Amino acid sequence: MSVPGSRDSLAAMPDSVATTNDGGRIAVRQAVVAILRQLGASLRDLLPVVLVVGFFQLVVIGRPLPAGIEPATLLLGIVLVVLGLTLFVRGLEIGLFPLGESLARELAERRSAVWLFVFAFALGFGTTIAEPALIAVAGKAARVVAEAGRLGDSPAAIAQFAWQLRIVVALSVGAAVVLGVWRILVGWPLPLMIIAGYLVVLLLTFVAPPTIVGIAYDSGGVTTSTITVPLVTALGIGLATCIRGRNPLLDGFGLIAFASVMPIIFVLVFGLLAF
Amino acid sequence: MLATLGATIIDVLPIIAVVFGFQFLVIAKRIDHLGRILAGFAMVVVGLAVFLVGLDMALFPIGEMMAFQLVAAECLPELADGQSRHWSHFYWIYLFAFAIGASATIAEPALIAVSMKAAQISGGTLDAFWLRVAVAVGVAFGITLGTWRIVTGLPLYWFVLGAYVLVILQTWFAPRTIVPLAYDSGGVTTSTITVPIIAALGVGLATAIPGRDPLLDGFGMIALACLFPIITVMGYAQIADYRQRRRAPS
């Protein structure tokens, strides 16, 4: 049996092959090849950054690294980033994506709107909490807020602020996916809804404390990344394919667009309440 | 490292609960390849922890150190007597922002896949390569504008408002099929490696430039990097559409 629609060549392999001794060896070899390919992709992601930073450091600045930055630490950090991202993305591809995509398709086919909405919310929330870029930016934001003297200096308070921020953003992405699914079901035009979202953002910007505005705007951009995009897009395309009169390419996309406006609104409201 | 590992288990727990919960309660079907799927989740947890450790060791320091070095006096033009710093003196940081935005985007695998799909739907009107260039220019321009905003200290919402107005106007005139893709192109381009560097660059810049506050001015670059690709992608589709229509009647 195969996992339908999986992009993973291993998962598509029949069980009988994978369980025999010889097949096991093939499976291991294929897993190693897949990891190495992913390693190449992570390196390709990193290469332009290393080239640009290297060029500016050597040619423009023209001096060794500033004090406090150990070349060895930097290098080890880069190695860890590449290794970590490789493991992370490959793990998603063999674990979460096949399972999540088949779930998204199956729930889209059943006509139970309640379960669909519950799933849409839970999917948006769960993927966003695990999003590495959001963990990074929320941590950075919490440290900057603490340095501005708004939190106190205790690491626990900083960690708590970062966690609250991530929960707020995850709730907003859950709400965004629910709204996006609702839009696909009723067929409302995407641009009008996005424009309405922009208007709410602008109104809130004027009443929210200025200190949260930058963080709020940025949190819209970081949510839609490694985990969220593939699963949420799969849900959207699955739904648009199942419903008559919907074009998967026109209606399937656009969920991500909601997921980048809604966090701004939620974080601005969070700022209103928290500061 | 172990503490990070403990934290990432909690990070990944919600999505694990969601997929397994729905699988057992709603779908009520046996999961094929359960062992492999569990191994995948273990890799996600470990990979996330390793990435986060590397993030603090490399990505944040890189962004901050480039911001500090490129606006240090050695990289700026000499000041004549009585002359004060003008925003145009900080050209290296603008160039760096543009270069890092463009180069990181053009090679992004997610973008390559999306642009090929978009070229397909357009039926030959759009070209996958130029679509990628449009997104890369959008990201690079957004980040550069973000650094300029931090240097000048202008309010972020002016830029976001301006970009929103442009997006709304273009939505009216751009070919209908490109609109959802253009909206999504903003989101997919911000990769897990570039986002932390850009965030650190902004905060570092707002710390290094006198008179700027990291909390008030340091954020916003990621937002601009997500908005401008929408504008450039729709702009490219409009140009391609216009050229197509001009060619068609003859």
Coordinates of C-alpha atoms in Angstrom, one line a residue:
Chain A
M1 CA 0.0 0.0 0.0
S2 CA 1.2 3.4 -0.7
V3 CA 0.6 6.8 0.9
P4 CA -1.3 8.7 -1.8
G5 CA 0.3 11.8 -3.1
S6 CA 3.4 11.5 -1.1
R7 CA 6.5 13.1 -2.5
D8 CA 8.5 10.6 -0.7
S9 CA 9.7 7.8 -2.9
L10 CA 10.2 5.5 0.1
A11 CA 6.6 5.8 1.2
A12 CA 5.4 4.8 -2.3
M13 CA 7.3 1.5 -2.0
P14 CA 5.2 -1.6 -1.5
D15 CA 5.3 -3.0 2.1
S16 CA 6.4 -6.5 0.8
V17 CA 9.6 -5.0 -0.6
A18 CA 10.5 -3.0 2.4
T19 CA 10.1 -5.9 4.8
T20 CA 12.5 -8.4 3.0
N21 CA 16.1 -8.3 4.0
D22 CA 17.3 -7.1 0.7
G23 CA 14.5 -4.5 0.5
G24 CA 15.6 -3.2 3.9
R25 CA 19.1 -2.5 2.6
I26 CA 17.6 -0.7 -0.4
A27 CA 15.4 1.3 1.9
V28 CA 18.4 2.3 4.1
R29 CA 20.3 3.3 1.0
Q30 CA 17.4 5.4 -0.3
A31 CA 17.0 7.1 3.1
V32 CA 20.7 8.0 3.0
V33 CA 20.4 9.4 -0.5
A34 CA 17.3 11.4 0.4
I35 CA 19.1 12.9 3.5
L36 CA 22.1 13.8 1.4
R37 CA 19.9 15.4 -1.2
Q38 CA 18.2 17.4 1.5
L39 CA 21.7 18.4 2.9
G40 CA 22.5 19.7 -0.6
A41 CA 19.3 21.8 -0.6
S42 CA 20.1 23.2 2.8
L43 CA 23.6 24.1 1.7
R44 CA 22.2 25.8 -1.4
D45 CA 19.9 27.8 0.9
L46 CA 22.9 28.9 2.9
L47 CA 25.4 29.4 0.1
P48 CA 24.2 32.8 -1.1
V49 CA 24.2 34.2 2.4
V50 CA 27.7 32.9 3.1
L51 CA 28.9 34.4 -0.2
V52 CA 27.4 37.8 0.4
V53 CA 28.5 38.1 4.0
G54 CA 32.0 36.8 3.1
F55 CA 32.3 39.4 0.3
F56 CA 31.3 42.3 2.5
Q57 CA 33.5 41.1 5.4
L58 CA 36.6 40.6 3.2
V59 CA 36.3 43.2 0.5
V60 CA 34.2 46.1 1.9
I61 CA 35.0 45.9 5.6
G62 CA 38.4 44.4 4.9
R63 CA 39.3 43.3 8.4
P64 CA 39.0 40.2 10.6
L65 CA 35.8 39.5 12.5
P66 CA 35.0 42.0 15.3
A67 CA 35.9 41.2 18.9
G68 CA 33.5 38.9 20.7
I69 CA 32.9 36.8 17.6
E70 CA 34.9 33.6 17.4
P71 CA 35.3 32.3 13.9
A72 CA 35.2 28.7 15.3
T73 CA 31.8 29.3 17.0
L74 CA 30.4 31.0 13.9
L75 CA 31.5 28.0 11.7
L76 CA 30.1 25.5 14.2
G77 CA 26.9 27.4 14.3
I78 CA 26.6 27.4 10.5
V79 CA 27.2 23.6 10.5
L80 CA 24.5 23.1 13.2
V81 CA 22.1 25.3 11.2
V82 CA 22.6 23.3 8.0
L83 CA 22.5 19.9 9.8
G84 CA 19.5 20.9 11.9
L85 CA 17.5 22.2 9.0
T86 CA 18.3 19.1 7.0
L87 CA 17.1 16.7 9.7
F88 CA 14.0 18.9 10.3
V89 CA 12.9 19.2 6.6
R90 CA 13.6 15.5 5.9
G91 CA 11.7 14.5 9.0
L92 CA 8.8 16.6 7.9
E93 CA 8.8 14.9 4.5
I94 CA 8.7 11.4 5.8
G95 CA 6.5 12.0 8.9
L96 CA 4.3 15.0 9.0
F97 CA 3.7 15.8 5.4
P98 CA 2.3 12.5 4.1
L99 CA 0.1 12.1 7.2
G100 CA -1.1 15.7 7.2
E101 CA -1.7 15.8 3.5
S102 CA -3.7 12.6 3.4
L103 CA -5.7 13.9 6.4
A104 CA -6.3 17.2 4.7
R105 CA -7.6 15.4 1.6
E106 CA -9.8 13.1 3.5
L107 CA -11.4 15.8 5.6
A108 CA -11.9 17.9 2.5
E109 CA -13.8 15.0 0.9
R110 CA -16.1 14.4 3.8
R111 CA -18.8 16.9 3.9
S112 CA -18.6 17.5 7.6
A113 CA -18.1 21.3 8.0
V114 CA -17.6 21.1 11.7
W115 CA -14.7 18.7 11.6
L116 CA -13.3 20.6 8.7
F117 CA -13.2 23.8 10.7
V118 CA -11.8 22.2 13.8
F119 CA -9.1 20.6 11.7
A120 CA -8.4 23.8 9.9
F121 CA -7.9 25.6 13.1
A122 CA -5.8 22.9 14.8
L123 CA -3.6 22.6 11.7
G124 CA -2.9 26.3 11.5
F125 CA -2.2 26.4 15.3
G126 CA -0.1 23.3 15.5
T127 CA 2.1 24.0 12.5
T128 CA 2.7 27.6 13.6
I129 CA 3.9 26.7 17.1
A130 CA 6.6 24.5 15.5
E131 CA 7.7 27.0 12.9
P132 CA 11.4 27.7 13.4
A133 CA 11.4 31.2 11.9
L134 CA 8.7 32.2 14.4
I135 CA 10.6 30.7 17.3
A136 CA 13.6 32.8 16.2
V137 CA 11.8 36.1 15.7
A138 CA 9.7 35.8 18.9
G139 CA 12.8 35.1 20.9
K140 CA 14.5 38.1 19.3
A141 CA 11.5 40.3 19.9
A142 CA 11.2 39.2 23.6
R143 CA 14.9 40.1 24.2
V144 CA 14.5 43.5 22.6
V145 CA 11.4 44.2 24.6
A146 CA 13.3 43.2 27.8
E147 CA 16.3 45.4 26.9
A148 CA 13.9 48.3 26.5
G149 CA 13.0 47.7 30.2
R150 CA 9.5 46.5 29.6
L151 CA 9.7 43.0 31.0
G152 CA 12.4 43.0 33.6
D153 CA 15.6 41.1 32.9
S154 CA 14.8 37.6 34.2
P155 CA 15.1 34.9 31.6
A156 CA 11.8 33.4 32.7
A157 CA 10.0 36.7 31.9
I158 CA 11.7 36.8 28.5
A159 CA 10.8 33.2 27.7
Q160 CA 7.2 33.8 28.8
F161 CA 6.8 36.8 26.5
A162 CA 8.2 34.9 23.6
W163 CA 5.9 32.0 24.3
Q164 CA 2.8 34.3 24.6
L165 CA 3.7 36.0 21.3
R166 CA 3.9 32.6 19.6
I167 CA 0.6 31.4 21.1
V168 CA -1.1 34.6 19.8
V169 CA 0.4 34.2 16.4
A170 CA -0.5 30.5 16.3
L171 CA -4.1 31.3 17.3
S172 CA -4.2 33.9 14.5
V173 CA -3.0 31.5 11.9
G174 CA -5.6 28.9 13.1
A175 CA -8.3 31.6 12.7
A176 CA -6.8 32.6 9.3
V177 CA -7.0 29.0 8.0
V178 CA -10.6 28.7 9.2
L179 CA -11.5 31.9 7.4
G180 CA -9.7 30.8 4.3
V181 CA -11.6 27.4 4.3
W182 CA -14.9 29.3 4.9
R183 CA -14.0 31.5 1.9
I184 CA -13.4 28.5 -0.3
L185 CA -16.7 27.0 0.8
V186 CA -18.8 30.1 0.1
G187 CA -16.7 31.4 -2.7
W188 CA -16.2 35.0 -1.6
P189 CA -13.6 36.9 -3.6
L190 CA -10.1 36.8 -2.1
P191 CA -9.0 40.4 -2.9
L192 CA -11.9 42.0 -1.1
M193 CA -11.3 40.0 2.0
I194 CA -7.6 40.8 1.9
I195 CA -8.3 44.5 1.5
A196 CA -10.7 44.4 4.4
G197 CA -7.9 42.8 6.5
Y198 CA -5.5 45.6 5.4
L199 CA -8.1 48.2 6.6
V200 CA -8.4 46.5 10.0
V201 CA -4.6 46.4 10.3
L202 CA -4.3 50.1 9.5
L203 CA -7.1 51.1 12.0
L204 CA -5.4 49.0 14.7
T205 CA -2.0 50.5 13.9
F206 CA -3.2 53.9 15.0
V207 CA -4.6 52.7 18.4
A208 CA -2.0 50.1 19.2
P209 CA 1.1 51.1 21.2
P210 CA 3.9 52.0 18.8
T211 CA 6.3 49.6 20.4
I212 CA 4.3 46.5 19.2
V213 CA 3.7 47.7 15.6
G214 CA 7.0 46.5 14.1
I215 CA 6.9 43.2 15.8
A216 CA 3.2 42.7 14.7
Y217 CA 4.0 43.5 11.1
D218 CA 7.0 41.1 11.1
S219 CA 5.0 38.3 12.7
G220 CA 2.8 38.2 9.6
G221 CA 5.8 37.3 7.4
V222 CA 7.4 34.6 9.6
T223 CA 4.4 32.4 10.1
T224 CA 4.2 31.2 6.5
S225 CA 7.2 29.1 6.2
T226 CA 8.6 25.6 6.3
I227 CA 5.8 23.6 8.0
T228 CA 2.8 25.8 7.5
V229 CA 2.9 26.4 3.8
P230 CA 2.9 22.8 2.5
L231 CA 0.2 21.6 4.8
V232 CA -2.1 24.6 4.6
T233 CA -1.7 24.7 0.8
A234 CA -2.6 21.0 0.6
L235 CA -5.8 21.6 2.6
G236 CA -6.7 24.5 0.3
I237 CA -6.0 22.7 -2.9
G238 CA -7.8 19.5 -1.7
L239 CA -10.9 21.5 -0.8
A240 CA -11.0 23.5 -4.0
T241 CA -10.6 20.3 -6.0
C242 CA -13.5 18.6 -4.2
I243 CA -16.0 21.5 -4.5
R244 CA -17.7 22.0 -7.8
G245 CA -17.1 25.4 -9.4
R246 CA -13.9 26.0 -7.6
N247 CA -10.6 26.3 -9.4
P248 CA -7.8 24.7 -7.4
L249 CA -5.3 27.2 -8.7
L250 CA -7.5 30.3 -8.1
D251 CA -9.0 29.2 -4.8
G252 CA -6.5 26.8 -3.4
F253 CA -3.9 29.4 -3.0
G254 CA -4.8 32.4 -1.0
L255 CA -4.9 30.6 2.3
I256 CA -1.4 31.7 2.9
A257 CA -2.3 35.3 2.2
F258 CA -4.8 35.2 5.1
A259 CA -2.2 33.5 7.3
S260 CA 0.1 36.5 6.7
V261 CA -2.5 39.3 7.4
M262 CA -4.3 37.7 10.4
P263 CA -1.2 37.5 12.7
I264 CA -0.7 41.3 12.3
I265 CA -4.2 41.9 13.6
F266 CA -3.9 39.5 16.5
V267 CA -0.5 40.8 17.6
L268 CA -1.6 44.4 17.5
V269 CA -4.6 43.5 19.7
F270 CA -2.2 41.6 22.0
G271 CA -0.1 44.7 22.2
L272 CA -3.1 46.7 23.1
L273 CA -3.9 44.3 26.0
A274 CA -0.4 43.6 27.2
F275 CA 1.3 47.0 27.2
Chain B
M1 CA 21.4 21.6 24.0
L2 CA 19.4 19.3 26.2
A3 CA 17.2 22.1 27.4
T4 CA 16.6 23.2 23.8
L5 CA 15.7 19.6 23.0
G6 CA 13.1 19.6 25.8
A7 CA 11.7 22.8 24.5
T8 CA 11.4 21.6 20.9
I9 CA 9.5 18.5 22.1
I10 CA 6.9 20.9 23.4
D11 CA 7.0 22.9 20.2
V12 CA 6.3 19.9 18.0
L13 CA 3.8 18.3 20.4
P14 CA 0.7 20.3 19.2
I15 CA 1.0 19.3 15.6
I16 CA 1.7 15.7 16.5
A17 CA -1.4 15.7 18.7
V18 CA -3.5 17.2 15.9
V19 CA -2.5 14.7 13.2
F20 CA -2.7 11.6 15.4
G21 CA -5.8 12.8 17.1
F22 CA -7.7 13.3 13.8
Q23 CA -6.3 10.1 12.4
F24 CA -7.6 8.0 15.3
L25 CA -10.8 9.9 16.2
V26 CA -12.2 11.1 13.0
I27 CA -10.7 9.0 10.2
A28 CA -10.3 5.9 12.4
K29 CA -8.0 4.2 10.0
R30 CA -4.7 2.4 10.7
I31 CA -1.7 4.4 9.8
D32 CA 0.6 2.9 7.2
H33 CA 4.3 3.0 7.8
L34 CA 3.8 4.1 11.4
G35 CA 7.5 3.4 12.3
R36 CA 8.8 5.6 9.5
I37 CA 6.4 8.4 10.4
L38 CA 7.5 8.3 14.1
A39 CA 11.1 8.3 13.0
G40 CA 10.2 11.4 10.9
F41 CA 8.8 13.2 14.0
A42 CA 11.9 12.3 16.0
M43 CA 14.0 13.8 13.2
V44 CA 11.9 17.0 13.3
V45 CA 12.4 17.4 17.1
V46 CA 16.1 16.8 17.0
G47 CA 16.6 18.9 13.8
L48 CA 14.7 21.8 15.3
A49 CA 16.8 21.7 18.5
V50 CA 20.1 21.6 16.5
F51 CA 18.9 24.4 14.2
L52 CA 18.0 26.6 17.2
V53 CA 21.4 26.1 18.8
G54 CA 23.1 27.0 15.6
L55 CA 20.8 30.0 15.2
D56 CA 22.1 31.6 18.4
M57 CA 25.7 30.7 17.5
A58 CA 25.7 31.9 13.9
L59 CA 22.6 33.5 12.3
F60 CA 21.8 36.1 14.9
P61 CA 25.5 37.1 15.4
I62 CA 26.0 37.4 11.6
G63 CA 23.1 39.7 11.1
E64 CA 24.1 41.9 14.1
M65 CA 27.8 42.0 13.3
M66 CA 27.2 43.1 9.7
A67 CA 24.9 45.9 10.8
F68 CA 27.4 47.2 13.3
Q69 CA 30.4 46.9 11.0
L70 CA 28.8 48.5 8.0
V71 CA 27.6 51.6 9.8
A72 CA 30.8 52.0 11.8
A73 CA 32.8 55.1 11.0
E74 CA 35.4 53.2 8.9
C75 CA 32.8 52.2 6.4
L76 CA 31.3 55.7 6.0
P77 CA 32.6 58.7 4.1
E78 CA 34.7 61.2 6.0
L79 CA 32.7 64.1 7.5
A80 CA 33.8 67.6 6.6
D81 CA 33.8 70.2 9.5
G82 CA 30.4 70.8 10.9
Q83 CA 28.8 68.3 8.5
S84 CA 26.4 65.8 10.0
R85 CA 25.5 62.3 8.9
H86 CA 23.1 62.1 6.0
W87 CA 21.1 59.0 5.2
S88 CA 23.0 58.7 1.9
H89 CA 26.2 58.0 3.7
F90 CA 25.1 54.6 4.7
Y91 CA 25.2 53.1 1.2
W92 CA 27.1 50.0 2.2
I93 CA 24.2 48.8 4.4
Y94 CA 21.7 49.4 1.6
L95 CA 23.9 47.4 -0.8
F96 CA 24.3 44.6 1.7
A97 CA 20.5 44.5 2.3
F98 CA 19.8 44.3 -1.4
A99 CA 22.5 41.7 -2.1
I100 CA 21.4 39.4 0.8
G101 CA 17.7 39.7 -0.2
A102 CA 18.2 39.1 -3.9
S103 CA 20.7 36.2 -3.6
A104 CA 18.8 34.4 -0.9
T105 CA 15.6 34.5 -2.8
I106 CA 16.6 33.7 -6.3
A107 CA 17.9 30.3 -5.2
E108 CA 15.0 29.4 -2.9
P109 CA 13.7 25.9 -3.8
A110 CA 10.1 26.7 -2.7
L111 CA 10.1 29.7 -5.1
I112 CA 11.5 27.7 -8.0
A113 CA 8.6 25.2 -7.6
V114 CA 5.9 27.9 -7.3
S115 CA 7.2 30.0 -10.3
M116 CA 7.2 26.9 -12.5
K117 CA 3.6 26.2 -11.5
A118 CA 2.6 29.8 -12.1
A119 CA 4.3 29.8 -15.6
Q120 CA 2.3 26.7 -16.4
I121 CA -1.1 28.2 -15.5
S122 CA -0.4 31.4 -17.4
G123 CA -0.2 29.4 -20.6
G124 CA 3.1 30.9 -21.8
T125 CA 2.4 34.5 -20.9
L126 CA 4.6 34.4 -17.9
D127 CA 8.2 33.0 -17.8
A128 CA 9.3 31.0 -14.7
F129 CA 12.8 32.7 -14.7
W130 CA 11.5 36.2 -14.9
L131 CA 8.9 35.5 -12.3
R132 CA 11.7 34.4 -9.9
V133 CA 13.6 37.6 -10.8
A134 CA 10.4 39.6 -10.0
V135 CA 10.1 38.0 -6.6
A136 CA 13.9 38.4 -5.8
V137 CA 13.8 42.1 -6.8
G138 CA 10.7 42.6 -4.6
V139 CA 12.3 41.0 -1.6
A140 CA 15.6 42.8 -2.1
F141 CA 13.8 46.1 -2.6
G142 CA 11.7 45.5 0.5
I143 CA 14.7 44.8 2.7
T144 CA 16.7 47.7 1.3
L145 CA 13.7 50.0 2.0
G146 CA 13.5 48.6 5.5
T147 CA 17.2 49.5 6.2
W148 CA 16.6 53.0 4.8
R149 CA 13.6 53.4 7.0
I150 CA 15.6 52.4 10.1
V151 CA 18.4 54.9 9.1
T152 CA 16.0 57.8 8.5
G153 CA 13.6 56.8 11.4
L154 CA 10.5 57.3 9.3
P155 CA 7.4 55.5 10.7
L156 CA 7.0 51.9 9.4
Y157 CA 3.2 52.3 8.8
W158 CA 3.9 54.9 6.0
F159 CA 5.7 52.3 4.0
V160 CA 3.2 49.5 4.8
L161 CA 0.3 51.8 4.0
G162 CA 1.9 52.8 0.7
A163 CA 2.6 49.2 -0.2
Y164 CA -1.0 48.3 0.6
V165 CA -2.4 51.0 -1.6
L166 CA -0.2 49.8 -4.5
V167 CA -1.3 46.2 -3.9
I168 CA -5.0 47.2 -3.9
L169 CA -4.6 49.3 -7.1
Q170 CA -2.7 46.5 -8.9
T171 CA -5.2 43.9 -7.8
W172 CA -7.8 45.8 -9.7
F173 CA -5.8 45.9 -13.0
A174 CA -3.6 42.8 -12.9
P175 CA -4.7 39.6 -14.7
R176 CA -7.1 37.7 -12.4
T177 CA -5.2 34.4 -12.3
I178 CA -2.0 35.9 -11.0
V179 CA -3.5 37.6 -8.0
P180 CA -3.7 34.7 -5.4
L181 CA -0.2 33.5 -6.5
A182 CA 1.2 37.0 -6.1
Y183 CA -0.3 37.2 -2.6
D184 CA 1.2 33.9 -1.7
S185 CA 4.6 34.7 -3.2
G186 CA 5.3 37.2 -0.5
G187 CA 4.9 34.5 2.2
V188 CA 6.9 31.7 0.7
T189 CA 10.0 33.5 0.0
T190 CA 11.1 34.3 3.5
S191 CA 13.2 31.2 4.3
T192 CA 14.1 29.8 7.7
I193 CA 17.8 30.8 7.2
T194 CA 17.2 34.4 5.9
V195 CA 14.5 35.5 8.4
P196 CA 16.7 35.4 11.5
I197 CA 19.6 37.2 9.7
I198 CA 17.2 39.9 8.6
A199 CA 15.7 40.3 12.0
A200 CA 19.1 40.6 13.6
L201 CA 20.2 43.0 10.9
G202 CA 17.3 45.3 11.7
V203 CA 17.7 45.2 15.4
G204 CA 21.5 45.7 15.1
L205 CA 21.0 48.6 12.8
A206 CA 18.5 50.3 15.1
T207 CA 21.0 49.8 18.0
A208 CA 24.0 51.1 16.1
I209 CA 22.5 54.2 14.5
P210 CA 22.3 57.1 17.0
G211 CA 18.8 58.2 17.9
R212 CA 17.1 54.9 16.9
D213 CA 15.4 52.6 19.3
P214 CA 15.7 48.9 18.6
L215 CA 12.1 48.2 19.9
L216 CA 10.5 51.1 17.9
D217 CA 12.6 51.0 14.8
G218 CA 14.3 47.6 14.7
F219 CA 11.4 45.5 13.3
G220 CA 9.5 45.7 10.1
M221 CA 12.0 44.5 7.5
I222 CA 10.5 41.1 7.2
A223 CA 7.1 42.7 6.7
L224 CA 8.4 44.8 3.8
A225 CA 10.2 41.8 2.4
C226 CA 6.9 40.0 2.2
L227 CA 4.9 42.9 0.7
F228 CA 7.0 44.0 -2.1
P229 CA 7.2 40.7 -4.0
I230 CA 3.3 41.0 -4.3
I231 CA 3.8 44.3 -6.1
T232 CA 6.7 43.2 -8.3
V233 CA 4.9 39.9 -9.3
M234 CA 1.7 41.6 -10.2
G235 CA 3.7 44.3 -12.0
Y236 CA 5.6 41.7 -14.0
A237 CA 2.2 40.0 -14.9
Q238 CA 0.8 43.3 -16.0
I239 CA 3.8 44.1 -18.2
A240 CA 3.6 40.6 -19.7
D241 CA -0.1 40.9 -20.2
Y242 CA 0.3 44.3 -21.9
R243 CA 2.9 43.1 -24.3
Q244 CA 0.8 40.0 -25.1
R245 CA -2.2 42.2 -25.9
R246 CA -0.2 44.6 -28.0
R247 CA 1.2 41.8 -30.1
A248 CA -2.2 40.0 -30.4
P249 CA -4.2 42.3 -32.8
S250 CA -1.5 42.5 -35.5

